[in-house]
Short mmCIF file of N, CA, C and O in Angstrom, two decimals:
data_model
loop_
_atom_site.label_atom_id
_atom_site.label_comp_id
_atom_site.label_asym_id
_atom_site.label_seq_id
_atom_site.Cartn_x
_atom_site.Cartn_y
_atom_site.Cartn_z
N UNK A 367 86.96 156.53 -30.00
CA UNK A 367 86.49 157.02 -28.74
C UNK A 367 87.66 157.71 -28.03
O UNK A 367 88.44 156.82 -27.71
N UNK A 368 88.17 159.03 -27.61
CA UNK A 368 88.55 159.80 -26.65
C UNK A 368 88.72 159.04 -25.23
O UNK A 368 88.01 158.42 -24.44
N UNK A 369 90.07 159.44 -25.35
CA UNK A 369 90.61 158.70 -23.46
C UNK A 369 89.59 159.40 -22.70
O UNK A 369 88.86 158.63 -22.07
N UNK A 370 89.33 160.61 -22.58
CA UNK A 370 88.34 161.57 -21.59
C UNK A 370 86.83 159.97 -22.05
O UNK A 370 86.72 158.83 -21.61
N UNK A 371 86.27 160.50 -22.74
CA UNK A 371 85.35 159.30 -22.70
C UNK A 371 85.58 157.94 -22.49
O UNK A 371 84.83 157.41 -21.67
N UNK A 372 86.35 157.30 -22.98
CA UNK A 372 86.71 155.93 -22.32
C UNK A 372 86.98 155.90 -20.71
O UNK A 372 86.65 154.89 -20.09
N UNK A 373 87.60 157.05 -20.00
CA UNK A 373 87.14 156.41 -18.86
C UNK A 373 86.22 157.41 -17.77
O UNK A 373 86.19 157.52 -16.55
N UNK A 374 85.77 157.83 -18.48
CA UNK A 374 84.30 158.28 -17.97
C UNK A 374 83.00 157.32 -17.88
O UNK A 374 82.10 157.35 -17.04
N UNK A 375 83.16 156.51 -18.92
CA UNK A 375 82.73 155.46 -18.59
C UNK A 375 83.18 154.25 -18.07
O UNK A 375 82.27 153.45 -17.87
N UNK A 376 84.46 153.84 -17.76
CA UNK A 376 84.74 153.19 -16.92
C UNK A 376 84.75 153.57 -15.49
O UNK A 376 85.08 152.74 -14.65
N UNK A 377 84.32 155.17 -15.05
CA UNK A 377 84.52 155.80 -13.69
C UNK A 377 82.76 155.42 -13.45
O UNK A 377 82.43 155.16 -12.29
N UNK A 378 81.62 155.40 -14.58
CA UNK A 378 80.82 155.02 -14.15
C UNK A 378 80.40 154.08 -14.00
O UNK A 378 79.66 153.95 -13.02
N UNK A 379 80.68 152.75 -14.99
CA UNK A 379 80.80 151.08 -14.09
C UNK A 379 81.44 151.06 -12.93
O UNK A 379 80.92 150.77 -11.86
N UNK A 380 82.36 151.30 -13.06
CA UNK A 380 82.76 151.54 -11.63
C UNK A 380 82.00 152.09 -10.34
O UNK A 380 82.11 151.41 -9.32
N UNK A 381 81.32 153.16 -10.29
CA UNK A 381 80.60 153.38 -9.59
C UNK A 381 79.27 152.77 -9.45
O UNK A 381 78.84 152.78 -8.30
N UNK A 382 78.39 152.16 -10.49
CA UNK A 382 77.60 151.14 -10.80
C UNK A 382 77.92 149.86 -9.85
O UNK A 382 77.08 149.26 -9.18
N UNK A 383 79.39 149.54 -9.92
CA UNK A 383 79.69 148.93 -9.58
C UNK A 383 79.69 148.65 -8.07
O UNK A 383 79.35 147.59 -7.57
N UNK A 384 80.05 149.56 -7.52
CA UNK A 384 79.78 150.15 -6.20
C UNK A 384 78.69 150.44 -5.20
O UNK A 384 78.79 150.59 -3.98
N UNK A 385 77.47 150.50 -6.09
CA UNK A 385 76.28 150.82 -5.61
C UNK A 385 75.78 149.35 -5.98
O UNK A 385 75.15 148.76 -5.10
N UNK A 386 75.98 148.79 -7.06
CA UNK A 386 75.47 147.35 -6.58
C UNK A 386 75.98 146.42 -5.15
O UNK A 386 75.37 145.64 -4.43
N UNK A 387 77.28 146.87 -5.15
CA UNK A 387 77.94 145.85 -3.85
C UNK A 387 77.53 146.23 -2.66
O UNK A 387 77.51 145.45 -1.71
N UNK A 388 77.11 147.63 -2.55
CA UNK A 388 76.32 148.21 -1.41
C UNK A 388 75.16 147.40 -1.21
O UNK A 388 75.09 146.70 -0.20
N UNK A 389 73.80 147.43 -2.43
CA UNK A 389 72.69 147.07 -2.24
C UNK A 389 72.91 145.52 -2.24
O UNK A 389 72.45 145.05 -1.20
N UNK A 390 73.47 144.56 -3.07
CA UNK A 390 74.07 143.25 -2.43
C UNK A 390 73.92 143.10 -1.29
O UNK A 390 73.02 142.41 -0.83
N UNK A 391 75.01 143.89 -0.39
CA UNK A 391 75.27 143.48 1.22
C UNK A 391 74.23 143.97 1.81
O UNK A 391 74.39 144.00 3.03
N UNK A 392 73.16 144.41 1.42
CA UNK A 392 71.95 144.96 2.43
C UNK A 392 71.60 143.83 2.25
O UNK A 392 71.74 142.98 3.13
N UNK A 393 70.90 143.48 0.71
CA UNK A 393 69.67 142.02 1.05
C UNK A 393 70.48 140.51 1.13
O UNK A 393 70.03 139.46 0.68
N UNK A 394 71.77 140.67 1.82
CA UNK A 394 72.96 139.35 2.14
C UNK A 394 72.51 139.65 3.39
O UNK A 394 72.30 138.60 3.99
N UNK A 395 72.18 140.90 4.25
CA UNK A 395 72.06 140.76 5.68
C UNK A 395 70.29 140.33 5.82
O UNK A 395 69.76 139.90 6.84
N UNK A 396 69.54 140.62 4.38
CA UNK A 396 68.55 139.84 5.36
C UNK A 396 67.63 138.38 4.93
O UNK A 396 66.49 138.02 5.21
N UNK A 397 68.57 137.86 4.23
CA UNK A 397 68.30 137.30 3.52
C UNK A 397 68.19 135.76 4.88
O UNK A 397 69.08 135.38 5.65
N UNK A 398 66.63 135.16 4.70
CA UNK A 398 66.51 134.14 6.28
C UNK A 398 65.92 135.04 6.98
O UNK A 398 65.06 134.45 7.64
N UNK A 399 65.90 135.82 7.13
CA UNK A 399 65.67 136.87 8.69
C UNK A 399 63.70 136.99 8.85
O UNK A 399 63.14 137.45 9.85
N UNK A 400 63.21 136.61 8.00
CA UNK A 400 61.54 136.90 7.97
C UNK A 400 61.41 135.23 8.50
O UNK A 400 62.11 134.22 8.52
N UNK A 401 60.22 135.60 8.87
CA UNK A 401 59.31 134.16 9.43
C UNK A 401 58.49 133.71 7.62
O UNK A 401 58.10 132.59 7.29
N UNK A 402 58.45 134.86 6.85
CA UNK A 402 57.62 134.39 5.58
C UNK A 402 58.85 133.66 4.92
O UNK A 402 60.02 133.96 5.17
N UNK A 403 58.49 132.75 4.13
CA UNK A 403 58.98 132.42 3.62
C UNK A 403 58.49 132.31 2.25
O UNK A 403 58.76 131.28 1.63
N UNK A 404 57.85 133.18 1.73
CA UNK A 404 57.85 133.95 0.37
C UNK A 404 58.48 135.21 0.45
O UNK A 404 59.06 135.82 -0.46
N UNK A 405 58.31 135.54 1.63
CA UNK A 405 58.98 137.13 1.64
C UNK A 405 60.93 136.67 1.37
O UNK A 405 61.63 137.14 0.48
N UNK A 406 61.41 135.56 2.56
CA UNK A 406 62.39 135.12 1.99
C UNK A 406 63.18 134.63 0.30
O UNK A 406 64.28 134.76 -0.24
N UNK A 407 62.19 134.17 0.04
CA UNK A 407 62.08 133.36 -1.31
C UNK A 407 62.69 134.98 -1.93
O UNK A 407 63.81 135.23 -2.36
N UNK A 408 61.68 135.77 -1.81
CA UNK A 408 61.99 137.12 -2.70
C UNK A 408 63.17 137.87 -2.90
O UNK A 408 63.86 138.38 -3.79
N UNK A 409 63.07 137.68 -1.36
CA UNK A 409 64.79 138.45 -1.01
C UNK A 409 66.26 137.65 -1.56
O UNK A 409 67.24 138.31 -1.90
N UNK A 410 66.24 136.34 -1.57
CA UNK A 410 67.06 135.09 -2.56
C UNK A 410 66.67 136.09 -3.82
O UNK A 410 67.04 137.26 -3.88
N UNK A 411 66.17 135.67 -4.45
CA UNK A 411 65.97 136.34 -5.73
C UNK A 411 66.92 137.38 -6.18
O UNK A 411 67.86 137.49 -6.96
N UNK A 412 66.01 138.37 -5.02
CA UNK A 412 66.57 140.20 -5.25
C UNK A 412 68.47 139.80 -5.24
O UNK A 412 69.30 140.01 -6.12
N UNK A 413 68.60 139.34 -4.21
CA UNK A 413 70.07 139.10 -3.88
C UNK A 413 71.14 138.48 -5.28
O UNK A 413 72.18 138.98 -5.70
N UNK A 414 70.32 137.09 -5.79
CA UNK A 414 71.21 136.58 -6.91
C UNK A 414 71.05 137.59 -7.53
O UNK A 414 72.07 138.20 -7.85
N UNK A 415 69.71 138.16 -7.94
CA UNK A 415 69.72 139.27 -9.31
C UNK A 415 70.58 140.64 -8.96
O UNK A 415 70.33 141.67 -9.58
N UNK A 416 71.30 140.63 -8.23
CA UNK A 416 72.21 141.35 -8.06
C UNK A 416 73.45 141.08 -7.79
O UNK A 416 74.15 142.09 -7.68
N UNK A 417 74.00 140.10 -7.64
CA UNK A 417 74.97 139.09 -7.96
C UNK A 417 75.21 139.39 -9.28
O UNK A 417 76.04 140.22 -9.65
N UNK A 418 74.45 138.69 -10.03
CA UNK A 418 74.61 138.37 -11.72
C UNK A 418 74.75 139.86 -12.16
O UNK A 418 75.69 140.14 -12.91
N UNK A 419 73.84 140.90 -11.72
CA UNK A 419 74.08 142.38 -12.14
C UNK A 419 75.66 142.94 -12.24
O UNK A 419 76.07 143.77 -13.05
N UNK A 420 76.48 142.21 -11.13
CA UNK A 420 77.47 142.72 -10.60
C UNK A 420 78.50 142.31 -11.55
O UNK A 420 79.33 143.11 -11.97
N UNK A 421 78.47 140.83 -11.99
CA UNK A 421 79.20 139.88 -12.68
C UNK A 421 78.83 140.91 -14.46
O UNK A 421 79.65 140.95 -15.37
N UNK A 422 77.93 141.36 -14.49
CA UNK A 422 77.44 141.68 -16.10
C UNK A 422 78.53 143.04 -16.10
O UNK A 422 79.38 143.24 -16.97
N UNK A 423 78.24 143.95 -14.83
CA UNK A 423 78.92 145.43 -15.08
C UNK A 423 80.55 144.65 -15.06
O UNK A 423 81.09 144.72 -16.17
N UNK A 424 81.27 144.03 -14.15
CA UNK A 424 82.22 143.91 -14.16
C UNK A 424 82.63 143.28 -15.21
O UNK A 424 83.86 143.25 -15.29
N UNK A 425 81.86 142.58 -16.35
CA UNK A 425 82.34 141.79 -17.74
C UNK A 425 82.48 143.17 -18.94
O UNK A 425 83.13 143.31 -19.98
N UNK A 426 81.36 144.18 -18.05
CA UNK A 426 81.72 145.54 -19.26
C UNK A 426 82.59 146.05 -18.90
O UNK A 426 83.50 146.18 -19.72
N UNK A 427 82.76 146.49 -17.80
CA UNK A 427 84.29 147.45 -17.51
C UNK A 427 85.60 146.50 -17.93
O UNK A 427 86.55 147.16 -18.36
N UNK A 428 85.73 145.57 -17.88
CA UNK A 428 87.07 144.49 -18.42
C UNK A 428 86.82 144.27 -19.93
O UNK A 428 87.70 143.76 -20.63
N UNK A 429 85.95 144.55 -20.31
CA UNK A 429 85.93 144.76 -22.12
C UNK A 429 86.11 145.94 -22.52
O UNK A 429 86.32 146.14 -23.71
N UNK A 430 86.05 147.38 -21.29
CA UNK A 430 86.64 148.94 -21.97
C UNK A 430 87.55 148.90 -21.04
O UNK A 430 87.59 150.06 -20.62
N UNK A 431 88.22 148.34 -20.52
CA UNK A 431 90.03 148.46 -19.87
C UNK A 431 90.94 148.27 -21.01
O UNK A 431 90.94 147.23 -21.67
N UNK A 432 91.84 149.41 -21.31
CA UNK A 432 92.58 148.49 -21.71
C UNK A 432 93.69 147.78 -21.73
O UNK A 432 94.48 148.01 -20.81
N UNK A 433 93.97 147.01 -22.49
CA UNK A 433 95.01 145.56 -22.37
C UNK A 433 96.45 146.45 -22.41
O UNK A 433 96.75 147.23 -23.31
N UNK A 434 97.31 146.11 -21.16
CA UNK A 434 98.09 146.47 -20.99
C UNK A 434 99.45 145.40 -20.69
O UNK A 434 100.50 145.65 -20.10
N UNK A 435 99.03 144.23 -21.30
CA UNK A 435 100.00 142.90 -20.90
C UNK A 435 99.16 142.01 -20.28
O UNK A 435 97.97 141.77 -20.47
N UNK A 436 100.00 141.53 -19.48
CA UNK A 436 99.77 140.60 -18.02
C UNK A 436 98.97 141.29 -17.14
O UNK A 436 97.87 140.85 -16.79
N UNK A 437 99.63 142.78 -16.60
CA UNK A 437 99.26 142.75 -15.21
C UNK A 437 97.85 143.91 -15.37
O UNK A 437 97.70 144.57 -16.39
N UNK A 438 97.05 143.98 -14.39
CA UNK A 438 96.39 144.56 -13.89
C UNK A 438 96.39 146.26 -14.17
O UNK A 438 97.48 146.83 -14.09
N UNK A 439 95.57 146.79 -14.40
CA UNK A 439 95.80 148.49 -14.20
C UNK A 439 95.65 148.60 -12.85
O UNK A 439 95.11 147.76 -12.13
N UNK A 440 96.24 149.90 -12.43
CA UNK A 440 96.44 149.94 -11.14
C UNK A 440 95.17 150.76 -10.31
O UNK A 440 94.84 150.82 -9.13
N UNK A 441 94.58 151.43 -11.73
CA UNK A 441 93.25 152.20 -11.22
C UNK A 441 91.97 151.31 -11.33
O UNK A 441 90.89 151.72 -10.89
N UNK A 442 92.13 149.94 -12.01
CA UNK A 442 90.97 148.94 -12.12
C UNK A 442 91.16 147.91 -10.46
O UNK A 442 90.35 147.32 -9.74
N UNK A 443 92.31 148.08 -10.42
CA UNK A 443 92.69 147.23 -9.04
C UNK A 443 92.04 148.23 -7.77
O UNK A 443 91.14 147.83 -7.04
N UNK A 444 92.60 149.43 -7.68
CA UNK A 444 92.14 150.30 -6.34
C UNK A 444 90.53 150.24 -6.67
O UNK A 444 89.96 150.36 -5.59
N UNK A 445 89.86 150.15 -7.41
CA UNK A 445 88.53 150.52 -7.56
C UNK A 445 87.99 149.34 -7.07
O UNK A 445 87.06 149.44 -6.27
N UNK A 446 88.52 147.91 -7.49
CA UNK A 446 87.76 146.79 -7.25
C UNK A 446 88.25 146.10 -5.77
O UNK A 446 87.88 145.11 -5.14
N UNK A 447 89.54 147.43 -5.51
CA UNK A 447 89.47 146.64 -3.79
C UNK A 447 88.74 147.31 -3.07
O UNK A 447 88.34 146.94 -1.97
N UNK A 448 88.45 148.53 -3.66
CA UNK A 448 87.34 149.38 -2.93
C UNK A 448 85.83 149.01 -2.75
O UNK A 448 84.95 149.40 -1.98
N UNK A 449 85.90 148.05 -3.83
CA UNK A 449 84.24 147.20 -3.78
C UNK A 449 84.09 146.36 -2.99
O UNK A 449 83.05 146.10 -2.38
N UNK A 450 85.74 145.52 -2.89
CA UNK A 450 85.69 144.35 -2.25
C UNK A 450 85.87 143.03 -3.39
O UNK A 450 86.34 141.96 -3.00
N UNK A 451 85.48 143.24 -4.73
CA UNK A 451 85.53 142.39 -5.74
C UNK A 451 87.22 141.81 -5.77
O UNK A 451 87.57 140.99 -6.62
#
């Protein structure tokens, strides 16, 4: 696989990545907020299943990084403080 492709796809987990932590923090703000409490129930749901979504992309982008020692890449670090991860 080509460096140009290897992190072309790590620029798009990454951004995957990003748009999950967005939609995360929407249904974190309303998650309780209904009087239903199936409508709640749902929104729990939507929320973990995007949790776990988040945990799956970030287990793929750390299996196409690559191993550079100990420390951290410095472009996997700015990206994931940019998420907040």
């Amino acid at each position: 696989m080509s460096d140009d492709h290897a992190r072309g796809q790590r620029d798009g987990l990454r951004l995957a990545l990003a748009l999950l932590a967005a939609e995360e923090e929407k249904w974190a703000a309303l998650l309780g907020e209904s009087r239903s409490g199936r409508t709640n129930q749902v929104r729990a749901v939507r929320h973990k299943t995007l949790q776990v979504a988040q945990r799956r992309v970030q287990t793929a982008l750390n299996r196409l990084t690559p191993r550079q020692g100990e420390t951290i890449d410095a472009e996997l670090a700015a990206a994931l403080d940019t998420i907040g991860l």
